[in-house]
Coordinates of C-alpha atoms in Angstrom, one line a residue:
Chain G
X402 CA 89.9 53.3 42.1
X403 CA 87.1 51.8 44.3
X404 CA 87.1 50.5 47.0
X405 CA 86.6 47.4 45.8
X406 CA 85.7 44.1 48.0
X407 CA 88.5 41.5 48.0
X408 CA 88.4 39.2 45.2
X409 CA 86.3 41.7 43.0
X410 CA 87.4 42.6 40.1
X411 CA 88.5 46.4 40.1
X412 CA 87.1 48.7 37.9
X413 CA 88.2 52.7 37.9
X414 CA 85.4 54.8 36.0
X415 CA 88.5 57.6 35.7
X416 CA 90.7 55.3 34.1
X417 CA 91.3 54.7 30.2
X418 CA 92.4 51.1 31.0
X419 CA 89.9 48.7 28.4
X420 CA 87.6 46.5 31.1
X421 CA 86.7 43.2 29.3
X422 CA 83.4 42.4 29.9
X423 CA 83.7 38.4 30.5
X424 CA 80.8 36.1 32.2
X425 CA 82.9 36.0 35.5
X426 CA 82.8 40.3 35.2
X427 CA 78.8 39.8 34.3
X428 CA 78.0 37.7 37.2
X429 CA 80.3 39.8 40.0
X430 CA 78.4 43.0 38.9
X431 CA 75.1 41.7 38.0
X432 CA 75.2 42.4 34.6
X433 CA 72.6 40.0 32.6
X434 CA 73.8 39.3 28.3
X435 CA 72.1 41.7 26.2
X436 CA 69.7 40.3 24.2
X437 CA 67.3 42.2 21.6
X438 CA 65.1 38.7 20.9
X439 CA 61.5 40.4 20.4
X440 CA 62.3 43.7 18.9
X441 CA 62.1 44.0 15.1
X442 CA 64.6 44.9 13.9
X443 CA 67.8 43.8 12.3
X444 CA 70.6 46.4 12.9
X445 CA 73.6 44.8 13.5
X446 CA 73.7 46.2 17.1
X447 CA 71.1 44.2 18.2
X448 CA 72.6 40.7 16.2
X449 CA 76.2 41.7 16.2
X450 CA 78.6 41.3 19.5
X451 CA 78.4 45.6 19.8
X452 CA 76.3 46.2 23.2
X453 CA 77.6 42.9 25.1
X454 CA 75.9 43.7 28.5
X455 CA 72.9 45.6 30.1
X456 CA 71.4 46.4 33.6
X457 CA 67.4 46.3 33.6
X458 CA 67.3 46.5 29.9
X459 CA 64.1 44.1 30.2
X460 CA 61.9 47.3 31.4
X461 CA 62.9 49.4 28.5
X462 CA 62.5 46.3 25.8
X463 CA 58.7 45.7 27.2
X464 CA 58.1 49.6 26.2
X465 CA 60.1 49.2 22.6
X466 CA 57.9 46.2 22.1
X467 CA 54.7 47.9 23.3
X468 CA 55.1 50.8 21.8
X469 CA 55.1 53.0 24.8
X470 CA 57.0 55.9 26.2
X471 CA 60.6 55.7 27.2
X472 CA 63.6 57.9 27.4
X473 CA 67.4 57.6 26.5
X474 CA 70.0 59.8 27.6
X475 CA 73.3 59.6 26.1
X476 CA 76.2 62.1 27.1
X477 CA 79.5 62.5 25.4
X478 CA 82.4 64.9 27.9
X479 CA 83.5 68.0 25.8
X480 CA 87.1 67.5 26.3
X481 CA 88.4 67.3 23.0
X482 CA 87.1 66.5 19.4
X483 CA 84.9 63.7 18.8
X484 CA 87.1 60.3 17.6
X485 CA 85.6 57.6 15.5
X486 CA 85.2 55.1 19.0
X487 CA 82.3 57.8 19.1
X488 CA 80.7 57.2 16.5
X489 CA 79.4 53.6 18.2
X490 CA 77.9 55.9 21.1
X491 CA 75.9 58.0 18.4
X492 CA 75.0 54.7 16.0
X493 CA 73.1 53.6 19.1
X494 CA 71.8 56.9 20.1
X495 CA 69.8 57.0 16.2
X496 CA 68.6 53.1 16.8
X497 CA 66.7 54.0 20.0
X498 CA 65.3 56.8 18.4
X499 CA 63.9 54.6 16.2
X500 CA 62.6 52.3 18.1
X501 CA 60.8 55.0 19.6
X502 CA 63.2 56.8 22.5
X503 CA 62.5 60.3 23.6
X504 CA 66.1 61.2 23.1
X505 CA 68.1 64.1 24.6
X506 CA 72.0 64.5 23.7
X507 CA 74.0 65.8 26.1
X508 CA 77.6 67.7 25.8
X509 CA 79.0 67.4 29.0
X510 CA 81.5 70.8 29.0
X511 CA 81.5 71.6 32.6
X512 CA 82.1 67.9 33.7
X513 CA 84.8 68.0 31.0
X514 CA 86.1 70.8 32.7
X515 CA 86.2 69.6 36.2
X516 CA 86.6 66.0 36.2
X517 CA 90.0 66.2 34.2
X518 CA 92.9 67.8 34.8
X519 CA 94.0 71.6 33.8
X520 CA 96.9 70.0 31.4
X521 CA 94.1 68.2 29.8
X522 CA 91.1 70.9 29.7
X523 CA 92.6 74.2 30.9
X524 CA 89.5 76.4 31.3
X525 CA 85.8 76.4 31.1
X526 CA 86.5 78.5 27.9
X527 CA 88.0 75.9 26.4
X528 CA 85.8 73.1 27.5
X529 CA 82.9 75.6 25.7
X530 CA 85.1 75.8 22.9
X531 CA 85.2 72.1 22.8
X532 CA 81.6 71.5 23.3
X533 CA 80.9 73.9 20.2
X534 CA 83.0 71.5 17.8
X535 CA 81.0 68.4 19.1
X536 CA 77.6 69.7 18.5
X537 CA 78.9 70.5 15.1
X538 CA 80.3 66.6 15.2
X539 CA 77.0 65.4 15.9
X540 CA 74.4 67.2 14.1
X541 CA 76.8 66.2 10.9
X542 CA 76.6 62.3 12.5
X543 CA 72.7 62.9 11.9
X544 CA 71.8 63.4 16.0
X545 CA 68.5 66.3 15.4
X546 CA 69.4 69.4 16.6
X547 CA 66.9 69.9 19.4
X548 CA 68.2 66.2 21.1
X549 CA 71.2 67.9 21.3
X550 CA 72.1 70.1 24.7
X551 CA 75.3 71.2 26.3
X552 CA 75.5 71.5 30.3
X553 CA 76.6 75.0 30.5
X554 CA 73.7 76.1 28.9
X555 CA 70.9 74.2 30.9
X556 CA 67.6 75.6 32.5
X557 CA 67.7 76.7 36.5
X558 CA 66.0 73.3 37.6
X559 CA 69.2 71.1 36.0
X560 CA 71.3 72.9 37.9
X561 CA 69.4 72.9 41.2
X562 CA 68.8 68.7 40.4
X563 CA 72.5 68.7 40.2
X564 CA 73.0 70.2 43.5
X565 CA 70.1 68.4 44.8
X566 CA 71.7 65.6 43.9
X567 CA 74.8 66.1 46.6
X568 CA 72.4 65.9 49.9
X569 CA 71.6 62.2 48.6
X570 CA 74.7 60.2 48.9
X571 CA 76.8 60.4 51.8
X572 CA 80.7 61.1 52.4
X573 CA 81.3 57.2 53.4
X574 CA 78.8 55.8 50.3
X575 CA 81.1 58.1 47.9
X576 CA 84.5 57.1 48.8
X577 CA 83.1 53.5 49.0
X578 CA 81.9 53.8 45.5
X579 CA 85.1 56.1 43.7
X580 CA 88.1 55.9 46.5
X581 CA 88.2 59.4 47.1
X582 CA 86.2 62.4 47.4
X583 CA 87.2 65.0 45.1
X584 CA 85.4 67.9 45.1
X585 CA 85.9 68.4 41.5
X586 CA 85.4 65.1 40.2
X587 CA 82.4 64.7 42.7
X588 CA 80.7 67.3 41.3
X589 CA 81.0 65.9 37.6
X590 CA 79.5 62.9 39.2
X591 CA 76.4 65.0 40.2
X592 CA 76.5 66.0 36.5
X593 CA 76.4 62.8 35.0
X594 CA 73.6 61.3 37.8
X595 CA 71.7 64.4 37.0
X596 CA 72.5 64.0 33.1
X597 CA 70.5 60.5 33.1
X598 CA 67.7 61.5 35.6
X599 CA 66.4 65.1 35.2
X600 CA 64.5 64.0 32.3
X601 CA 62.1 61.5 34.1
X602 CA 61.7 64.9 36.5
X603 CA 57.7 66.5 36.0
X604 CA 59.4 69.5 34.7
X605 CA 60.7 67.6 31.5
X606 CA 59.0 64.0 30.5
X607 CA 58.0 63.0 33.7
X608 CA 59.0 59.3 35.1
X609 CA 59.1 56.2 32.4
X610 CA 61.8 54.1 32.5
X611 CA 65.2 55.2 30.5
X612 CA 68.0 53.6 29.2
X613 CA 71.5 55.0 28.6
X614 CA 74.8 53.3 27.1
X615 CA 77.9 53.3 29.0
X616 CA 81.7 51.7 28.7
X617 CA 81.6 48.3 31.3
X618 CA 84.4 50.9 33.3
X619 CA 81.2 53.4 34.3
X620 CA 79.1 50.7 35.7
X621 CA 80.0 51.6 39.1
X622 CA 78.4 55.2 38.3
X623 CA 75.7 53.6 37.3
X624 CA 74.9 51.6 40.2
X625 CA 75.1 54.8 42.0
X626 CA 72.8 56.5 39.9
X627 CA 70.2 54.0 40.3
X628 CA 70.4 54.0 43.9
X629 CA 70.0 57.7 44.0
X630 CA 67.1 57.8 42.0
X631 CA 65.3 55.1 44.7
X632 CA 66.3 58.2 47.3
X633 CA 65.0 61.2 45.3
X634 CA 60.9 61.9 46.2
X635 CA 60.1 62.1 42.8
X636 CA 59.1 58.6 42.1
X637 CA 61.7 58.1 39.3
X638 CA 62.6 54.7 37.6
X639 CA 66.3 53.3 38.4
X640 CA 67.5 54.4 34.8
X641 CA 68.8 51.0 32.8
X642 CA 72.0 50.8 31.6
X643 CA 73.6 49.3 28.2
X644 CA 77.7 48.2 28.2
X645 CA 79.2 49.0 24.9
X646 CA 82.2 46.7 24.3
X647 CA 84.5 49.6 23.5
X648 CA 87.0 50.0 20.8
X649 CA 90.6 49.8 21.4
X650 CA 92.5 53.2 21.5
X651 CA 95.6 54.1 20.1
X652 CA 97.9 54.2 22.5
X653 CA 98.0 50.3 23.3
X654 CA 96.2 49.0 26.6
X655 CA 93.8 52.5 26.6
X656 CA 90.1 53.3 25.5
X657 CA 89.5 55.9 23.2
X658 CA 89.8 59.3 25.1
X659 CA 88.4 62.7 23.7
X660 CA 90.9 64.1 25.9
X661 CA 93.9 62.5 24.3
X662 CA 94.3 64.0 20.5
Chain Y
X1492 CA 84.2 70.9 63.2
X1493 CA 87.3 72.4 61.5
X1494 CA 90.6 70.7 62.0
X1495 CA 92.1 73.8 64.5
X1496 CA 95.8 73.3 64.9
X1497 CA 96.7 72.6 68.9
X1498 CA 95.9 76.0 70.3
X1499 CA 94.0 77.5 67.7
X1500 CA 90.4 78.8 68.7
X1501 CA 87.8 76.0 66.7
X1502 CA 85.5 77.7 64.8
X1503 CA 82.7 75.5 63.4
X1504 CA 81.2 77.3 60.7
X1505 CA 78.0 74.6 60.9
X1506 CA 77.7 74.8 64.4
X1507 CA 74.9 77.4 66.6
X1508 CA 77.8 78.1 68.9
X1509 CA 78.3 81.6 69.9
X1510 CA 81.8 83.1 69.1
X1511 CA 83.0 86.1 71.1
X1512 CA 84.9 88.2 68.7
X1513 CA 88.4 89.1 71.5
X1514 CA 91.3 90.2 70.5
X1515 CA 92.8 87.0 71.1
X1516 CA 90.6 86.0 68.0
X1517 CA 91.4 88.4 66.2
X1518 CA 95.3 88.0 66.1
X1519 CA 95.2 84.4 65.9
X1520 CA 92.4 85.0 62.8
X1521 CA 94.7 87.9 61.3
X1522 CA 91.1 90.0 61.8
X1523 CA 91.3 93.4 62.3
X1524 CA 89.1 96.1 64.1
X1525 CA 86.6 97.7 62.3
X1526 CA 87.3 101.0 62.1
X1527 CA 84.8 103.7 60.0
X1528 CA 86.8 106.5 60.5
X1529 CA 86.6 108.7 57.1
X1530 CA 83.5 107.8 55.8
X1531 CA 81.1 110.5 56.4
X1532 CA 78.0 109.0 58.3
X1533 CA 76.7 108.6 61.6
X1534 CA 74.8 105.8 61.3
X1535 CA 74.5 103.7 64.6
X1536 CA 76.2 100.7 62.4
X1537 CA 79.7 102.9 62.3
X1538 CA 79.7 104.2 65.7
X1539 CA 78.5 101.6 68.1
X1540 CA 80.2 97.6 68.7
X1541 CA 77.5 95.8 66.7
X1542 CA 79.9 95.6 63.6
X1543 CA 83.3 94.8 65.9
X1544 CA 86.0 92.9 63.0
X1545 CA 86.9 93.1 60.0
X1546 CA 89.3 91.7 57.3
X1547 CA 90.5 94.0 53.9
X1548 CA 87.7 96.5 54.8
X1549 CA 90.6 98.9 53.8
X1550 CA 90.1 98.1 49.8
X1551 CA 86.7 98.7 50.5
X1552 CA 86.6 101.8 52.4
X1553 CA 88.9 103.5 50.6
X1554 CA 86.8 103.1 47.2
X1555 CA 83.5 104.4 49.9
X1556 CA 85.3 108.1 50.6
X1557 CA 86.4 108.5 46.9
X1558 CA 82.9 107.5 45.8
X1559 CA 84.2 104.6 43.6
X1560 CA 82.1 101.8 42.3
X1561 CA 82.3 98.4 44.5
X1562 CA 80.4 95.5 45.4
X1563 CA 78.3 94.1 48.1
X1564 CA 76.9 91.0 48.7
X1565 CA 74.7 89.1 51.6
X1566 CA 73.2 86.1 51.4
X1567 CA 70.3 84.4 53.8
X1568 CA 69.8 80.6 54.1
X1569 CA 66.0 79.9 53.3
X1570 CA 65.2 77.2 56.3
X1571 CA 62.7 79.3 57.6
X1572 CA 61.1 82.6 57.9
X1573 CA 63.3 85.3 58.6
X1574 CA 63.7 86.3 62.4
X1575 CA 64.4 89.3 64.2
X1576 CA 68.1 88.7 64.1
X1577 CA 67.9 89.3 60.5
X1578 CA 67.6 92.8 60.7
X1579 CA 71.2 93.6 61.7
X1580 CA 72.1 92.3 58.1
X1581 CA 69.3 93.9 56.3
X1582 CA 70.2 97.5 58.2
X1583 CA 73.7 96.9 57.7
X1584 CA 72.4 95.9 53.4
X1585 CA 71.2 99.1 53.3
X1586 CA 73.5 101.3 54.6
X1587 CA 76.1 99.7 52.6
X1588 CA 74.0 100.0 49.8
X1589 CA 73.4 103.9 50.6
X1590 CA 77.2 104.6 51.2
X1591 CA 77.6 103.4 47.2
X1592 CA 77.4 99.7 47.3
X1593 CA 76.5 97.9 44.1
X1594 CA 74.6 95.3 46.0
X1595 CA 72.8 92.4 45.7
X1596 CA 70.7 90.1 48.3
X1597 CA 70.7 86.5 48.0
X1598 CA 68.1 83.8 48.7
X1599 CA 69.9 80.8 49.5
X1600 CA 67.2 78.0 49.0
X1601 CA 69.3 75.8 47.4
X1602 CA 72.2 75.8 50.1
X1603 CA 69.3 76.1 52.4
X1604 CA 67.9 72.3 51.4
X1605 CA 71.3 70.8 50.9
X1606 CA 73.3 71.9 54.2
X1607 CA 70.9 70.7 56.9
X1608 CA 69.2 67.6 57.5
X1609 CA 66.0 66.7 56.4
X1610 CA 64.4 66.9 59.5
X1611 CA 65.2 70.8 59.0
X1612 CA 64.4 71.4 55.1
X1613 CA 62.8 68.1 54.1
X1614 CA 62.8 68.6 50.5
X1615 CA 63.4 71.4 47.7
X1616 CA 59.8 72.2 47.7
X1617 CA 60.1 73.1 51.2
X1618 CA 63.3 75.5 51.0
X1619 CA 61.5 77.0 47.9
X1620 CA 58.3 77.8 49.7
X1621 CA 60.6 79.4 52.7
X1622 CA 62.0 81.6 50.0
X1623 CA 59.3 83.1 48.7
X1624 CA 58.3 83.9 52.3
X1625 CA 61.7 85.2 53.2
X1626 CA 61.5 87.5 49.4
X1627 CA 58.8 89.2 50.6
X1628 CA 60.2 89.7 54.2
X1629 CA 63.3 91.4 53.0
X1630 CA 61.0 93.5 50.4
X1631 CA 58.8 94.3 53.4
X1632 CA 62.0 95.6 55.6
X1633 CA 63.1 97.7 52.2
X1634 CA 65.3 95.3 50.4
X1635 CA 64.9 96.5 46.6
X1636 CA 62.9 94.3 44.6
X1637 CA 65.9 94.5 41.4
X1638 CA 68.7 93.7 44.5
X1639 CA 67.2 90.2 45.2
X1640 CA 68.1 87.0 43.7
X1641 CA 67.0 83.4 44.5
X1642 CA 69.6 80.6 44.4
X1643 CA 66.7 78.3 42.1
X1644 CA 66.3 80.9 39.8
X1645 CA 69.6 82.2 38.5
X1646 CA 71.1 82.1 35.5
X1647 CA 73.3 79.6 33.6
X1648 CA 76.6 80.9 34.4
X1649 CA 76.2 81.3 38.1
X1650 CA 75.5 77.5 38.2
X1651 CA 78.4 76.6 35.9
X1652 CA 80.6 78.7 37.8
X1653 CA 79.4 77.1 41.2
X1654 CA 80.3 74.1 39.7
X1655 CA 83.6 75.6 38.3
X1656 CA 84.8 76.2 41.8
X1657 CA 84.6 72.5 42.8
X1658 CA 88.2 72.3 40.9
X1659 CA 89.9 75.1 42.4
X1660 CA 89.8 73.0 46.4
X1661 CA 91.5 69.9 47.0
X1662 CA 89.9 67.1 49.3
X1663 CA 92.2 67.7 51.7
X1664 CA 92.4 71.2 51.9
X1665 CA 88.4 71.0 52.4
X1666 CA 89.0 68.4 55.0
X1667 CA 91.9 70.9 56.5
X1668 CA 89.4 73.6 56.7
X1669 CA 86.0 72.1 57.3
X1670 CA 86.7 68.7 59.3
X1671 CA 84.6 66.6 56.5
X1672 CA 84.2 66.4 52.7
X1673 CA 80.2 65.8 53.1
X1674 CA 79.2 66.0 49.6
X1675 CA 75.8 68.3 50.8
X1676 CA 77.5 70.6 52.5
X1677 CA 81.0 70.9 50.6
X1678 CA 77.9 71.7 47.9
X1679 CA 76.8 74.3 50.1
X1680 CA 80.0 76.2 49.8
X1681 CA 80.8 76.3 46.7
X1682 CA 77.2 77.6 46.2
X1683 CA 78.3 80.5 48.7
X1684 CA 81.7 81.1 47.3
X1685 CA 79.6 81.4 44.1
X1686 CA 76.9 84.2 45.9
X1687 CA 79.8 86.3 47.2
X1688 CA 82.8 85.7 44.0
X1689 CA 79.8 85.6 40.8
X1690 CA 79.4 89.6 41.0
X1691 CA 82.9 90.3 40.2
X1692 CA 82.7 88.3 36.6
X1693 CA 82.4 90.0 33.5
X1694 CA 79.0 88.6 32.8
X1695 CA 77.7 90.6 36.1
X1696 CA 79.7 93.9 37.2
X1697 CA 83.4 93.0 36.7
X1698 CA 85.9 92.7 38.9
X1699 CA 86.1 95.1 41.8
X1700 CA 86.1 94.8 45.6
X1701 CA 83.6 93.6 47.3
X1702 CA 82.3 93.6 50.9
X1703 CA 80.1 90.8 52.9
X1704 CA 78.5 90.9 56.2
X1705 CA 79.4 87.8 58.6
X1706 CA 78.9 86.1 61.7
X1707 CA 82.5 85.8 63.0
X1708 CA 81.8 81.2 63.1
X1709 CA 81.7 82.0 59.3
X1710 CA 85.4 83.1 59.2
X1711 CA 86.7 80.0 57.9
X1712 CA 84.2 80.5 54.6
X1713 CA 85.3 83.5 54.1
X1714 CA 89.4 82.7 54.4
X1715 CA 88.5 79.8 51.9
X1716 CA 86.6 81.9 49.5
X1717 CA 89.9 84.8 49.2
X1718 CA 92.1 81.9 48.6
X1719 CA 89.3 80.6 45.6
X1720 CA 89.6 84.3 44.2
X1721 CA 93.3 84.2 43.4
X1722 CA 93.4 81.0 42.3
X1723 CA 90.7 81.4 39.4
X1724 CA 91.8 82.9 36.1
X1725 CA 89.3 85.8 35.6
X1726 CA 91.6 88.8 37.7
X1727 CA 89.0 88.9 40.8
X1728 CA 89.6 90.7 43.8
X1729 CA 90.0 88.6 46.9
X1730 CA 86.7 89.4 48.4
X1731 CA 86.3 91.8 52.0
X1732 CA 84.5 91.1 55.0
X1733 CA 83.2 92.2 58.3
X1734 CA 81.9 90.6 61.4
X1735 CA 78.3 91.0 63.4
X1736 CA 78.3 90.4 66.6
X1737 CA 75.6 88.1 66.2
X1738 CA 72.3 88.3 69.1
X1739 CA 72.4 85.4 71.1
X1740 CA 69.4 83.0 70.0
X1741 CA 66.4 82.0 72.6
X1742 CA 68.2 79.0 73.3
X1743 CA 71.2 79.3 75.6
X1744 CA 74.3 79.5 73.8
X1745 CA 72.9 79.2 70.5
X1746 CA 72.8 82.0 67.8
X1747 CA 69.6 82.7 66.0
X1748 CA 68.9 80.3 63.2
X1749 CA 66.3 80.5 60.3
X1750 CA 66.1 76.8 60.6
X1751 CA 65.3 77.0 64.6
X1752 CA 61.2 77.7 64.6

């Protein structure tokens, strides 16, 4: 749980409590309404109440409307089989291809493995197991098979981005931001930041703005990431973020989990 | 600064300090003397004080007179070029390496950037271009080209498995042993528990003993790395070490640095 300032509404990107995203939520984050007015298209994300909330969305919709170059990133944690709340994620992930996205998938098995607890993913065996029955998931969900890539089977300069990553934010700024500093959920952190950046990085597509969609409960990591992409000397655009108003899980009062069959 | 209980020598494992290796260290550090007796050399390395402590040398030495297979591993911080100081290690490489060592010489450019400040190693650029200087040092002094590995350009599983270790420490038992949970340098560690544990894993040579060459300051690493060993789930051996008496630096009470021009 953050740190968070009196009177602020708390939000814990570990949890599985649901976050409702409300105006008063909006306004104390400085989250604007999403709205698509200006792209054609009529899917009902973009006329239905689906994304409810974004975070320098405008800088991506002035390149969909142009025509031009952007990226999205969207990253699903390998920690169990892929539930039907997913299949919101992956419905967006095929719009913004469309609309013209350079798209990369990613299956998140080491941060499955080290952000969650043994009794939940025991091994990084099993976290590759479960990152083998997601790509399977997705490329029958229509995602193209080279979108798709899974951490523990990256090139050498994700991994040094990764680590990179840890000399830009400080012990104080971290605990500010999560509460804590565990070394294991720290280091999925790193993952994720690196997960939405690397791609603006010379080595892949070089910098354009990017957009990736998030629960309203990650926003926190997502002001984090932006920051850190302002610190990085590689000229990089502070990625935008969408909120997905996410679907209720089963167990009453909790998100769908892939780490809760 | 580690935090020493009342009595207890500090070691700083970041510091430039000098240690004196005394026998007062050594019983409170549960180090032992090294002692070469049975292995049938004469180098100066086995016979004069410049290798002075030890700890588990036994496993090692033992597998040395009955000529079985074992590891070693040493690892160089790239912050700058390779000084004279360096040589103990590389002579003490290559004798290992000639008494039967399966060894292998790392480049540490990645913990090289992301340990010090940026008024040291300014950027990854900068602790790339002081590895390729510090590669063809160690080639120069006899290293083996096939023995050298850079931190930036490993493969997959050494970086998940870096990254795999950030779950086998707690936050406080880093704090315990290191004083601070600094997200660059806790970074740092894992990346060296990786350079000296990674050999032992099926993917590489299996698990066997293994023997590193330390400055004493480092002892706290190393005790923190044994622990790591029998905690993960692939059967490793709980890694050896020995101590240099390190040369003191130019500057007074410092040791030699790579970052210290």
């Amino acid at each position: 749980m953050g740190d968070a300032r009196k009177g602020e509404t708390l939000i814990d990107p570990w949890g599985s409590g649901e976050v409702r995203i409300d105006e008063k939520l909006m306004k104390e984050f400085g989250l604007k309404r999403f709205d698509a007015g200006g792209i054609e298209s009529t899917h009902r994300f973009l006329t239905r109440n689906i994304i409810v909330a974004q975070r320098d969305f405008e800088a991506v919709k002035e390149r969909i409307i142009q025509k031009k170059p952007f990226i999205q990133m969207t990253g699903i944690a390998s920690s169990g089989p892929l539930h039907i709340g997913h299949k919101v994620d992956v419905d967006a992930y095929l719009l913004l291809r469309e609309l013209g996205a350079t798209s990369r998938f990613g299956v998140c098995d080491i941060d499955g493995y080290i952000s969650r607890p043994d009794s939940k993913v025991g091994s990084m065996k099993e976290a590759k197991k479960h990152s083998a029955d997601m790509v399977a998931h997705l490329l029958a969900l229509g995602v193209p098979k080279d979108d798709i890539y899974v951490q523990s089977r990256k090139d050498p300069r994700y991994y040094e981005f990764v680590l990179e990553l840890s000399k830009k934010i400080t012990e104080n700024a971290f605990r500010a931001i999560y509460g804590h500093v565990d070394p294991g959920k720290l280091c999925a952190n790193l993952l994720q930041y690196a997960d939405i950046l690397h791609l603006q990085l010379e080595e892949y597509f070089g910098p354009m703005p990017s957009i990736t969609g998030i629960g309203v409960e990650q926003d926190p990591h997502a002001r984090a990431c932006r920051d850190m992409a302002k610190r990085l000397p590689y000229g990089l655009y502070a990625p935008s973020f969408f909120y997905f108003t996410h679907q209720r899980g089963l167990q009453e009062g909790s998100k769908m989990s892939a780490s809760e069959p």
